[in-house]
Amino acid sequence: MPMWLAVARHEFQGLLRDHRFWWSCGAVGLLLLAATVAGWQQARVAHRERAAANALAREHWVTQPPKNPHSAAHYGVYAFKPQTALAFVDAGVDDYAGVVAYLEAHRRNDLTGAAAQDGRAQRWLPLTAAGLLQRVLPLLIIVLAFDAVAGERESGTLRLAASLGARPGALIAGKLLGIGGALGLALLPAGLAGGALLWTLDGAPWEAGRFALMAAGYTLYGLMFLALTLAASARWSSRVALLSMLGFWAVSGFVVPRVASDLAARWVPTPSRPAFESAVARDLREGIDGHDPPAERLKAFEARLLAQYNAKRLEDLPINPYGLLMQESEEHSNRVYEHHYGRIWSAFERQARLREIAAVASPGLAIGNLSMALAGTDVVHHIAFAEAAEQYRHPFIKTLNEDWAYRSTLATDEAYTADAGLWTAMPPFTYRPPALGEALRRQWLSLALFGVWCGIACAALSWATRRLVRLE
Amino acid sequence: MSAPMLEAVQLTKAYGAQVALAGLDLQVAAGEIVCLLGANGAGKTTTINLFLGFTPPTSGEARVNGRAVTEHPLETKRWLAYIPEQVALYRNFTGVENLAYFSELAGRRYAKRELLAWLSKAGLPDEAAQRHVATYSKGMRQKVGIAIAMAKEAKALLLDEPTSGLDPQAANEFSQLLTSLAAQGVAVLMTTHDLFQARQVATRIGIMRQGRLLTTLTSAELGQRDLEAVYLEQMQN
């Protein structure tokens, strides 16, 4: 048997005989299981409610009584963000940014249905599988491995092993494998149970590729933390190794993400809700940045319309100018919203980029960003859904306005109503989230920094292993 | 005398201005038991550490079977076994499991029956060998250490005050084991404060003070002289 395998087996057996191992792994495993079951339960309810709400909203739409199409546009429809099963492993920004879009005439509404709105979300330590894997798993690893080498040095077993010709590389590799294997074994039931529960989630698209990548990512993240802890243990005394790793865990897991978010918000400010609405209202009133005020624009539009139909008065038109005026107004408001949301999206993306950069000091941020991307709950997916809903709203409202315009005149305006024929002809909202490749491509920086952290862990371990040759 | 299994050539170790070992020249041949005597800080343990490659020499060379330790740290350990003053073992493993593991690190794999035989040879009965080490006395741990060294079938033994704290009977059993190993051609270099044991087992005795080897005496040269008197005389000079 190769020496590293003998060390791994010994380390594995030693951990399995240690009550502390079972207590700590049991606690984390139970937490993971509880988080996954709670997520699954919440997801089941959410999916059921969302499917019911979606069906009900559609039914309300198609069964609404005959009415003016523009009134129907005000009645509006809902678009629901389809969430993957993994969204319940990592809720990402969905908890704060919302998953439901209410689409109506004249207005672009923010997404609603955020967990933060009803107190379901917790900022400090979200009890989701991802939150636990990012923050609690490293703590478990530190507690189990801080004295893996230092403890042996202090007790003298390392000296005895070295005197027998044990190679430092084999000792460290064996410990990495043995501790990693024992941890994997202890946490596997929670992982398998969670995977099985998520697999059975009705209505949630199950993407094996994303799941496999997420599992691989968190496994690598755990191994990276284990490698750093072993490096600290190989280099320093067990006390110093424990304190330094706990410090690193606290700073990289809590301080850096918090500071990164605060700095991102400070360096790339986004307007407050009243300021945003006031700016939108001003541009709707006066045109974007004061150009193209609506009164003049609508006057010009009327003139074009009269010229197009060679008419002198609106009453003489063979169409209903109100419908086209509404559409003209709609297109103006679309441009205004596009302008302002474009700025907001750009700010969100820059803030997200700053948080990605902060992963230089926090491997947890790197895996967190990748995890959200894989779960389809990062800023990129949020913007993609919000934009898809908006792109659905434009033709939806236009169809209704044009029906009003071309199927009535000013004379028949009050009597004109559209009916179920039109309502059912309007296609329901469908959405395809960014493909896996695109989602990862947008997270290239997080991916690169995660790779850098893995490289740092390997280098630290290699450096500490070389130092292990000398025991003085 | 046959070719030395252990050889120190002008071996020196200094920690800054503090010289722990100054130009040690020493050879230990197969079948020899060399005991190094000296007060704490005389350089005995430093000598052992230099042969084990645990610390690099400032100058000079430690050789095992003709190979320089600094140049061949792993290869030279193939011929060595080491028993420290306190044999450190894994407390939640049994004696036999400890022996199995350390033997694997030394590149040897034994069946449980063979492991028990090694432990028995070292003086540890089967019942004790299958108990967790957490329940062991110091003497029992030392016996596991001896079993580890024997199971390695090393050509040279480095012993750093191995009988310190052992009761007289255990120390005596240990001495007999050493003599038997030396008779099989194993070279033994042992540091000790136990003059009685040194007298009992050593084929040669070295007396060290402040990093220097003051004298070496074969058992024949020592003859009927009182070792304690010789030792104190060297310390006072």
XYZ file of C-alpha atoms in Angstrom:
709
model
C 0.000 0.000 0.000
C 1.421 3.410 -0.906
C 2.457 5.431 2.118
C -0.037 8.241 1.449
C -2.854 5.700 1.373
C -1.703 4.201 4.680
C -1.666 7.691 6.217
C -5.102 8.436 4.740
C -6.557 5.237 6.153
C -5.016 5.914 9.548
C -6.313 9.492 9.600
C -9.737 8.322 8.463
C -9.924 5.654 11.170
C -8.646 8.068 13.793
C -11.350 10.605 12.976
C -14.104 8.014 12.927
C -13.058 6.977 16.444
C -13.134 10.551 17.675
C -16.381 11.563 19.400
C -15.711 15.214 18.577
C -15.765 14.329 14.882
C -19.200 12.741 15.098
C -20.633 15.504 17.253
C -19.425 18.283 15.006
C -20.172 16.510 11.718
C -23.528 15.385 13.062
C -24.441 18.948 13.970
C -23.384 20.327 10.591
C -24.976 17.386 8.743
C -28.244 17.922 10.566
C -28.136 21.633 9.853
C -27.496 20.894 6.176
C -30.300 18.398 6.094
C -32.637 20.771 7.907
C -31.740 23.599 5.533
C -32.299 21.392 2.509
C -35.555 19.956 3.801
C -36.761 23.426 4.752
C -35.699 24.682 1.325
C -37.426 21.766 -0.338
C -40.592 22.308 1.675
C -40.528 26.027 0.921
C -39.797 25.267 -2.723
C -42.696 22.830 -2.962
C -45.065 25.398 -1.529
C -43.586 28.168 -3.672
C -43.823 26.062 -6.832
C -47.357 25.054 -6.067
C -48.350 28.604 -5.266
C -46.528 29.952 -8.286
C -48.067 27.393 -10.622
C -51.498 28.074 -9.143
C -51.000 31.829 -9.317
C -49.706 31.548 -12.872
C -52.704 29.451 -13.925
C -55.105 31.705 -12.048
C -53.603 34.867 -13.512
C -53.893 33.380 -17.003
C -57.441 32.232 -16.316
C -58.363 35.682 -15.038
C -56.831 37.139 -18.152
C -58.605 34.934 -20.657
C -61.932 34.952 -18.808
C -62.078 38.662 -18.196
C -65.281 40.166 -19.578
C -65.255 42.086 -22.834
C -63.703 45.477 -22.261
C -61.671 48.173 -23.887
C -58.283 46.617 -24.779
C -56.443 49.458 -23.097
C -58.406 48.800 -19.916
C -57.232 45.201 -20.254
C -53.679 46.523 -20.565
C -54.179 48.268 -17.243
C -55.581 45.072 -15.794
C -52.222 43.570 -16.583
C -50.640 40.125 -16.281
C -48.017 38.484 -14.127
C -44.697 36.924 -15.127
C -43.152 34.432 -12.730
C -39.443 33.723 -12.704
C -39.042 29.963 -13.156
C -36.647 28.798 -10.455
C -34.398 25.789 -10.800
C -34.281 23.215 -8.034
C -30.895 24.667 -7.116
C -32.469 28.035 -6.336
C -33.523 26.456 -3.073
C -29.993 25.446 -2.305
C -28.827 28.997 -3.008
C -31.542 31.668 -3.064
C -28.974 34.293 -4.049
C -30.399 37.719 -4.835
C -33.904 36.297 -5.373
C -34.540 36.696 -1.642
C -34.077 40.437 -2.010
C -34.761 41.208 -5.657
C -38.020 39.321 -6.134
C -39.263 36.729 -8.613
C -42.616 38.075 -9.833
C -43.171 40.797 -12.396
C -46.522 42.585 -12.659
C -46.820 43.782 -16.247
C -49.204 46.610 -17.065
C -49.609 49.577 -19.382
C -47.498 52.726 -18.894
C -45.541 51.388 -15.950
C -42.560 49.162 -15.526
C -42.824 47.659 -12.076
C -40.052 46.243 -9.940
C -40.092 42.543 -9.235
C -41.949 41.454 -6.132
C -42.267 38.236 -4.158
C -38.902 38.637 -2.377
C -38.403 36.639 0.806
C -36.876 39.734 2.405
C -40.240 41.476 2.072
C -41.954 39.050 4.419
C -39.006 38.375 6.722
C -38.134 34.927 5.357
C -34.617 35.967 4.421
C -31.813 36.441 6.918
C -28.831 38.470 5.919
C -26.246 37.326 8.468
C -26.316 33.576 8.040
C -28.988 32.380 5.660
C -30.110 28.914 6.670
C -29.738 27.574 3.165
C -27.530 24.714 2.136
C -25.302 27.169 0.265
C -25.019 29.504 3.264
C -24.004 26.601 5.481
C -21.545 25.203 2.946
C -19.940 28.600 2.449
C -19.662 29.586 6.110
C -20.125 26.645 8.443
C -18.291 23.942 6.478
C -14.967 25.855 6.661
C -15.421 26.217 10.419
C -15.989 22.476 10.738
C -12.866 21.809 8.670
C -10.779 24.179 10.788
C -11.995 22.611 14.027
C -11.219 19.104 12.775
C -7.908 19.745 11.040
C -6.100 22.591 12.829
C -4.028 20.148 14.870
C -3.770 17.403 12.258
C -0.049 18.076 11.807
C 0.746 20.469 14.651
C -0.810 18.098 17.181
C 1.406 15.281 15.909
C 4.432 17.521 16.075
C 3.568 18.510 19.642
C 2.862 14.957 20.802
C 5.951 13.537 19.099
C 4.283 11.113 16.683
C 5.407 13.219 13.735
C 9.008 12.909 14.888
C 8.655 9.158 15.191
C 7.017 8.936 11.760
C 9.747 11.080 10.217
C 12.445 8.936 11.826
C 10.977 5.916 10.077
C 11.351 7.579 6.703
C 7.808 8.843 6.229
C 7.864 11.332 3.396
C 6.368 14.746 4.267
C 4.460 14.814 0.979
C 2.899 11.425 1.670
C 2.001 12.466 5.222
C 0.272 15.641 4.095
C -1.430 14.050 1.080
C -2.658 11.227 3.274
C -4.042 13.640 5.835
C -5.779 15.646 3.124
C -7.360 12.514 1.734
C -8.159 10.945 5.103
C -9.781 14.021 6.643
C -11.491 14.904 3.380
C -12.787 11.356 3.048
C -14.075 11.221 6.625
C -15.789 14.580 6.205
C -17.266 13.489 2.895
C -18.538 10.283 4.453
C -20.070 12.114 7.404
C -21.769 14.731 5.256
C -22.709 12.413 2.387
C -26.079 11.352 3.855
C -27.148 14.971 4.127
C -25.957 15.636 0.576
C -27.645 12.563 -0.879
C -30.883 13.201 0.982
C -30.819 16.811 -0.161
C -30.117 15.803 -3.759
C -32.912 13.248 -3.720
C -35.362 15.767 -2.272
C -34.446 18.359 -4.843
C -34.741 15.808 -7.618
C -38.312 15.120 -6.625
C -39.244 18.779 -6.685
C -42.280 19.096 -8.958
C -42.193 21.878 -11.459
C -38.562 22.847 -10.931
C -36.285 22.261 -13.887
C -33.669 19.722 -12.797
C -30.348 20.477 -14.369
C -27.892 17.700 -13.678
C -24.993 19.666 -15.165
C -25.504 22.624 -12.844
C -25.980 20.314 -9.859
C -22.807 18.377 -10.671
C -20.813 21.576 -11.071
C -22.154 22.987 -7.820
C -21.316 19.767 -5.962
C -17.840 19.775 -7.498
C -17.400 23.460 -6.632
C -18.280 23.009 -2.975
C -16.114 19.871 -2.773
C -13.182 21.860 -4.137
C -13.986 24.711 -1.760
C -13.914 22.303 1.191
C -10.645 20.764 0.001
C -9.170 24.216 -0.467
C -10.019 25.168 3.126
C -8.680 21.828 4.307
C -5.429 22.416 2.423
C -5.058 25.894 3.957
C -5.769 24.513 7.430
C -3.273 21.693 6.978
C -0.688 24.178 5.713
C -1.217 26.317 8.831
C -1.073 23.213 10.990
C 2.132 22.050 9.314
C 3.754 25.441 9.700
C 2.680 26.641 13.119
C 1.754 25.339 16.560
C -1.787 24.040 16.945
C -2.777 27.143 18.909
C -1.424 29.547 16.313
C -2.868 27.432 13.498
C -6.315 27.473 15.122
C -6.277 31.194 15.831
C -4.942 32.138 12.414
C -7.458 29.961 10.576
C -10.345 31.193 12.722
C -9.241 34.734 11.977
C -9.090 33.982 8.271
C -12.511 32.337 8.415
C -14.106 35.285 10.200
C -12.479 37.930 8.033
C -12.949 36.189 4.698
C -16.374 34.780 5.495
C -18.032 37.726 7.206
C -15.962 40.901 7.201
C -14.838 40.947 3.563
C -18.307 40.230 2.068
C -19.861 42.879 4.291
C -17.198 45.477 3.551
C -17.303 44.600 -0.155
C -21.066 45.156 -0.257
C -20.805 48.426 1.633
C -17.951 49.706 -0.520
C -19.727 48.616 -3.697
C -22.827 50.527 -2.595
C -20.698 53.559 -1.755
C -18.546 53.549 -4.893
C -21.390 52.697 -7.254
C -24.422 54.310 -5.645
C -27.892 53.443 -6.832
C -30.702 55.953 -6.430
C -33.191 55.582 -3.600
C -36.684 54.433 -4.525
C -38.183 57.995 -4.279
C -35.276 59.464 -6.251
C -35.615 56.792 -8.933
C -39.363 57.289 -9.245
C -39.003 61.042 -9.263
C -36.390 60.870 -12.057
C -38.602 58.526 -14.064
C -41.640 60.764 -13.524
C -39.653 63.823 -14.603
C -38.467 62.158 -17.801
C -41.929 60.824 -18.527
C -43.155 64.370 -18.163
C -40.374 66.235 -19.922
C -38.679 63.603 -22.062
C -35.370 61.998 -21.283
C -33.120 64.672 -19.781
C -35.672 67.346 -20.817
C -35.548 66.502 -24.521
C -38.653 65.638 -26.477
C -41.382 66.741 -24.032
C -44.590 64.677 -24.418
C -46.890 67.600 -25.241
C -44.834 68.582 -28.286
C -44.209 64.977 -29.215
C -47.888 64.077 -29.094
C -48.751 67.205 -31.066
C -46.265 66.161 -33.741
C -47.596 62.610 -33.664
C -51.153 63.880 -34.220
C -49.957 65.962 -37.124
C -48.201 62.953 -38.677
C -51.302 60.864 -38.207
C -53.561 63.444 -39.873
C -51.115 63.781 -42.717
C -50.836 60.019 -43.108
C -54.603 59.657 -43.460
C -55.039 62.983 -45.275
C -57.487 64.141 -42.600
C -58.073 67.487 -40.958
C -59.474 66.361 -37.647
C -58.897 63.332 -35.461
C -62.602 62.602 -35.693
C -62.166 62.091 -39.442
C -59.622 59.301 -39.066
C -60.682 55.758 -40.034
C -58.910 54.513 -36.936
C -59.030 55.305 -33.250
C -56.171 57.754 -32.639
C -56.380 57.189 -28.878
C -55.040 53.676 -29.264
C -52.097 54.912 -31.319
C -51.561 57.878 -29.002
C -51.487 55.472 -26.085
C -48.994 53.322 -27.926
C -46.919 56.378 -28.779
C -46.978 57.305 -25.099
C -46.141 53.703 -24.232
C -43.107 53.738 -26.478
C -41.968 56.965 -24.927
C -42.326 55.516 -21.436
C -40.571 52.349 -22.613
C -37.594 54.444 -23.664
C -37.631 56.310 -20.351
C -37.768 53.074 -18.357
C -35.137 51.473 -20.553
C -32.900 54.474 -19.909
C -33.334 54.405 -16.146
C -33.316 50.631 -15.698
C -30.283 50.479 -17.966
C -28.502 52.719 -15.472
C -29.704 50.617 -12.558
C -28.622 47.375 -14.239
C -25.273 48.872 -15.072
C -24.849 49.920 -11.424
C -25.918 46.474 -10.220
C -23.444 44.825 -12.577
C -20.638 47.122 -11.449
C -21.487 46.463 -7.811
C -21.537 42.739 -8.531
C -18.169 43.072 -10.277
C -16.718 44.814 -7.222
C -17.972 41.962 -5.042
C -16.371 39.558 -7.495
C -13.075 41.439 -7.178
C -13.357 41.259 -3.376
C -13.041 37.479 -3.761
C -9.317 38.249 -3.901
C -9.598 38.353 -0.104
C -12.375 35.831 0.310
C -12.648 32.424 -1.322
C -16.177 32.246 0.104
C -17.193 35.170 -2.086
C -15.799 33.433 -5.157
C -17.686 30.184 -4.541
C -20.732 32.204 -3.448
C -20.818 34.049 -6.772
C -20.362 30.817 -8.722
C -22.977 29.087 -6.616
C -25.551 31.809 -7.318
C -24.737 31.663 -11.030
C -25.237 27.888 -11.071
C -28.474 28.201 -9.101
C -29.674 30.899 -11.497
C -30.069 33.408 -8.696
C -27.268 35.890 -9.342
C -27.614 39.456 -10.584
C -27.102 38.306 -14.181
C -30.097 35.963 -13.970
C -32.137 38.608 -12.155
C -31.518 41.177 -14.889
C -32.107 38.578 -17.614
C -35.519 37.719 -16.172
C -36.510 41.336 -15.539
C -35.520 42.230 -19.105
C -37.333 39.197 -20.541
C -40.491 40.217 -18.683
C -40.109 43.749 -20.001
C -39.536 42.493 -23.534
C -42.769 40.519 -23.174
C -44.638 43.572 -21.845
C -43.854 45.744 -24.876
C -45.566 43.680 -27.622
C -48.248 42.650 -25.149
C -49.338 46.239 -24.546
C -48.765 47.151 -28.179
C -51.086 44.400 -29.362
C -53.819 45.652 -27.054
C -53.338 49.311 -28.034
C -53.296 48.489 -31.746
C -56.413 46.363 -31.401
C -58.078 49.400 -29.874
C -56.682 51.679 -32.598
C -57.465 49.591 -35.652
C -60.751 48.012 -34.602
C -62.502 51.192 -33.540
C -62.765 54.859 -34.398
C -63.415 57.899 -32.258
C -67.067 57.519 -33.108
C -67.215 53.886 -31.974
C -64.662 54.271 -29.213
C -66.975 54.074 -26.244
C -68.880 51.098 -27.604
C -65.803 49.116 -28.643
C -64.745 46.184 -26.534
C -62.384 43.328 -27.187
C -63.352 39.876 -25.976
C -61.980 36.471 -25.097
C -60.853 36.015 -28.702
C -58.196 38.643 -28.155
C -57.371 37.622 -24.614
C -56.691 34.003 -25.572
C -54.711 35.056 -28.638
C -52.203 36.800 -26.372
C -49.411 34.259 -25.752
C -48.491 33.555 -22.130
C -45.075 34.629 -20.834
C -42.316 32.124 -21.405
C -38.729 32.492 -20.286
C -35.455 30.722 -20.925
C -32.754 31.614 -18.427
C -29.171 32.135 -19.605
C -27.540 28.848 -20.591
C -24.983 27.304 -18.250
C -22.070 28.344 -20.462
C -23.293 31.931 -20.589
C -23.902 31.999 -16.829
C -20.338 30.823 -16.176
C -18.848 33.086 -18.826
C -20.374 36.065 -17.014
C -18.724 34.841 -13.810
C -15.272 34.458 -15.356
C -13.668 36.620 -12.671
C -15.115 34.547 -9.818
C -14.087 31.411 -11.648
C -10.557 32.738 -12.111
C -10.266 33.883 -8.487
C -11.604 30.583 -7.229
C -8.886 28.925 -9.287
C -6.337 31.331 -7.794
C -7.474 30.409 -4.265
C -7.145 26.718 -5.069
C -3.659 27.480 -6.402
C -2.790 29.442 -3.243
C -3.974 26.547 -1.079
C -1.854 24.082 -3.073
C 1.176 26.386 -2.921
C 0.744 26.947 0.836
C 0.448 23.231 1.408
C 3.470 22.514 -0.736
C 5.506 25.194 1.082
C 4.464 23.918 4.503
C 5.232 20.350 3.408
C 8.756 21.331 2.443
C 9.174 22.968 5.848
C 7.991 19.765 7.473
C 11.215 18.013 6.443
C 12.961 19.954 9.181
C 11.475 19.392 12.576
C 13.504 21.882 14.567
C 36.235 -3.089 13.554
C 33.907 -3.373 10.557
C 32.840 -0.352 8.445
C 30.873 2.120 10.554
C 27.130 2.098 10.292
C 26.959 5.507 11.949
C 29.682 8.065 11.444
C 30.064 11.680 12.515
C 32.813 13.632 10.789
C 33.664 16.947 12.392
C 29.944 17.271 12.998
C 29.069 20.734 14.261
C 25.809 22.418 15.087
C 25.491 26.011 16.226
C 22.396 28.088 16.919
C 23.772 31.547 16.383
C 26.592 32.025 18.863
C 25.463 29.019 20.854
C 27.446 25.916 19.854
C 25.439 22.783 20.571
C 27.908 20.353 19.043
C 31.524 21.112 18.200
C 33.381 18.963 15.678
C 32.176 15.552 16.777
C 34.063 12.608 15.341
C 32.438 9.318 16.156
C 31.930 5.938 14.561
C 29.541 3.194 15.551
C 30.041 -0.139 13.864
C 27.530 -2.947 13.398
C 27.122 -4.864 16.663
C 28.435 -1.981 18.780
C 26.506 -0.249 21.515
C 27.832 3.240 22.064
C 26.451 5.200 24.989
C 26.823 8.950 25.140
C 26.863 10.360 28.651
C 26.748 13.987 29.623
C 24.797 16.648 31.400
C 21.801 18.325 29.815
C 22.982 20.557 26.976
C 26.096 18.448 26.345
C 25.029 17.834 22.726
C 23.774 14.252 23.032
C 20.282 14.833 21.635
C 21.679 17.187 18.990
C 23.866 14.325 17.807
C 20.825 12.057 17.498
C 18.868 14.777 15.676
C 21.708 15.278 13.214
C 21.807 11.565 12.400
C 18.033 11.647 11.899
C 18.248 14.692 9.666
C 15.858 16.589 11.924
C 18.255 19.488 11.939
C 20.959 20.387 9.395
C 24.579 20.521 10.567
C 26.369 23.846 10.596
C 29.427 22.037 9.296
C 30.764 18.521 9.091
C 28.722 15.512 8.150
C 26.601 12.774 9.662
C 26.687 9.536 7.682
C 24.579 6.426 7.898
C 25.965 3.361 6.183
C 28.369 5.639 4.341
C 25.691 8.002 2.991
C 25.499 11.637 4.035
C 22.270 12.372 5.898
C 21.853 15.852 4.443
C 22.147 14.563 0.891
C 20.073 11.408 1.321
C 17.610 12.176 4.110
C 15.086 9.488 3.186
C 17.531 6.820 2.103
C 19.546 7.040 5.313
C 16.388 6.639 7.372
C 15.827 3.257 5.757
C 18.619 1.881 7.948
C 17.657 3.743 11.108
C 15.232 3.269 13.924
C 14.716 5.795 16.673
C 13.367 5.484 20.182
C 12.922 8.764 22.023
C 12.679 9.346 25.732
C 8.907 9.454 25.453
C 7.521 7.218 22.708
C 4.563 9.106 21.301
C 1.754 6.918 20.034
C -1.835 7.406 18.868
C -3.932 7.161 21.993
C -7.157 5.988 20.384
C -5.432 3.136 18.565
C -4.306 -0.138 20.101
C -0.654 -1.062 20.487
C -0.877 -3.450 17.581
C -2.584 -0.829 15.394
C 0.143 1.672 16.241
C 2.790 -0.860 15.302
C 0.982 -1.689 12.050
C 0.785 1.982 11.089
C 4.375 2.898 11.945
C 5.594 -0.233 10.187
C 3.717 0.826 7.063
C 5.383 4.227 7.267
C 8.679 2.356 7.409
C 7.634 0.477 4.276
C 6.789 -2.833 5.981
C 3.468 -4.559 6.096
C 2.830 -7.354 8.583
C -0.066 -9.648 9.362
C -1.628 -9.158 12.772
C -0.051 -12.402 13.991
C 3.397 -11.092 13.079
C 2.716 -7.745 14.700
C 1.709 -9.468 17.925
C 4.885 -11.504 17.735
C 7.014 -8.342 17.456
C 5.221 -6.798 20.401
C 5.609 -9.977 22.390
C 9.325 -9.980 21.593
C 9.476 -6.420 22.902
C 7.821 -7.576 26.111
C 4.214 -6.572 25.525
C 1.711 -9.409 25.997
C -1.097 -9.961 23.474
C -3.814 -8.770 25.813
C -2.062 -5.448 26.367
C -1.185 -5.139 22.681
C -4.865 -5.105 21.794
C -5.808 -2.384 24.256
C -5.948 1.287 23.408
C -2.659 3.054 24.041
C -4.492 5.610 26.190
C -4.436 2.981 28.942
C -0.660 2.302 28.650
C 2.044 3.105 31.166
C 5.240 4.754 29.967
C 7.008 1.398 30.024
C 4.381 -0.158 27.788
C 4.676 2.702 25.325
C 8.446 2.269 25.292
C 7.929 -1.405 24.496
C 5.765 -0.496 21.512
C 8.568 1.867 20.465
C 11.035 -0.981 20.685
C 8.699 -3.200 18.687
C 8.481 -0.489 16.019
C 12.272 -0.363 15.853
C 12.612 -4.135 15.756
C 9.849 -4.581 13.170
C 11.682 -2.164 10.942
C 14.661 -4.497 11.112
C 16.884 -1.433 11.136
C 20.655 -1.668 10.888
C 21.176 1.125 13.371
C 19.287 2.217 16.469
C 19.279 5.760 17.774
C 18.055 5.904 21.342
C 17.540 9.171 23.166
C 17.369 8.432 26.889
C 15.029 5.516 26.226
C 14.948 4.163 29.774
C 14.359 7.467 31.495
C 11.461 6.966 33.877
C 11.292 3.207 33.458
C 11.222 1.010 36.533
C 14.384 -1.063 37.134
C 12.844 -4.277 35.840
C 11.642 -2.641 32.614
C 15.027 -0.949 32.197
C 16.755 -4.265 32.668
C 14.518 -5.971 30.102
C 15.293 -3.144 27.754
C 19.009 -3.571 28.241
C 18.738 -7.259 27.463
C 16.854 -6.493 24.280
C 19.543 -4.046 23.207
C 22.272 -6.557 23.827
C 20.376 -9.129 21.826
C 19.879 -6.687 18.923
C 23.544 -5.754 18.939
C 24.400 -9.421 18.857
C 22.395 -9.599 15.657
C 24.610 -6.913 14.120
C 22.619 -3.788 14.879
C 24.635 -0.651 15.588
C 23.293 1.211 18.622
C 23.913 4.811 19.586
C 22.237 5.665 22.870
C 22.197 8.778 25.011
C 21.527 8.255 28.664
C 21.982 9.616 32.156
C 21.816 6.094 33.526
C 25.463 5.174 34.263
C 24.455 1.736 35.498
C 22.719 0.883 32.272
C 25.571 2.321 30.213
C 28.021 0.185 32.071
C 25.753 -2.820 31.631
C 25.208 -2.658 27.856
C 27.770 -0.377 26.225
C 30.660 -1.672 24.213
C 31.921 1.915 24.194
C 31.079 4.940 26.302
C 31.496 8.542 25.220
C 31.433 11.411 27.676
C 30.296 14.769 26.362
C 30.398 18.245 27.782
C 29.311 21.520 26.236
C 29.068 20.086 22.731
C 32.396 18.290 22.832
C 33.153 14.600 23.076
C 35.728 14.563 25.843
C 36.653 10.920 25.742
C 35.521 7.504 24.592
C 36.289 4.343 26.498
C 35.723 0.796 25.400
C 34.402 -1.584 28.029
C 37.860 -3.156 28.091
C 39.500 0.227 28.682
C 37.030 0.937 31.397
C 37.831 -2.396 33.002
C 37.020 -2.385 36.668
C 37.148 1.406 36.969
C 34.191 3.130 38.517
C 32.263 4.781 35.665
C 30.810 7.398 37.978
C 34.278 8.451 39.056
C 35.467 8.610 35.447
C 32.437 10.638 34.488
C 32.831 13.124 37.350
C 36.539 13.422 36.644
C 35.821 14.343 33.026
C 33.162 16.837 34.084
C 35.543 18.565 36.485
C 38.483 18.858 34.062
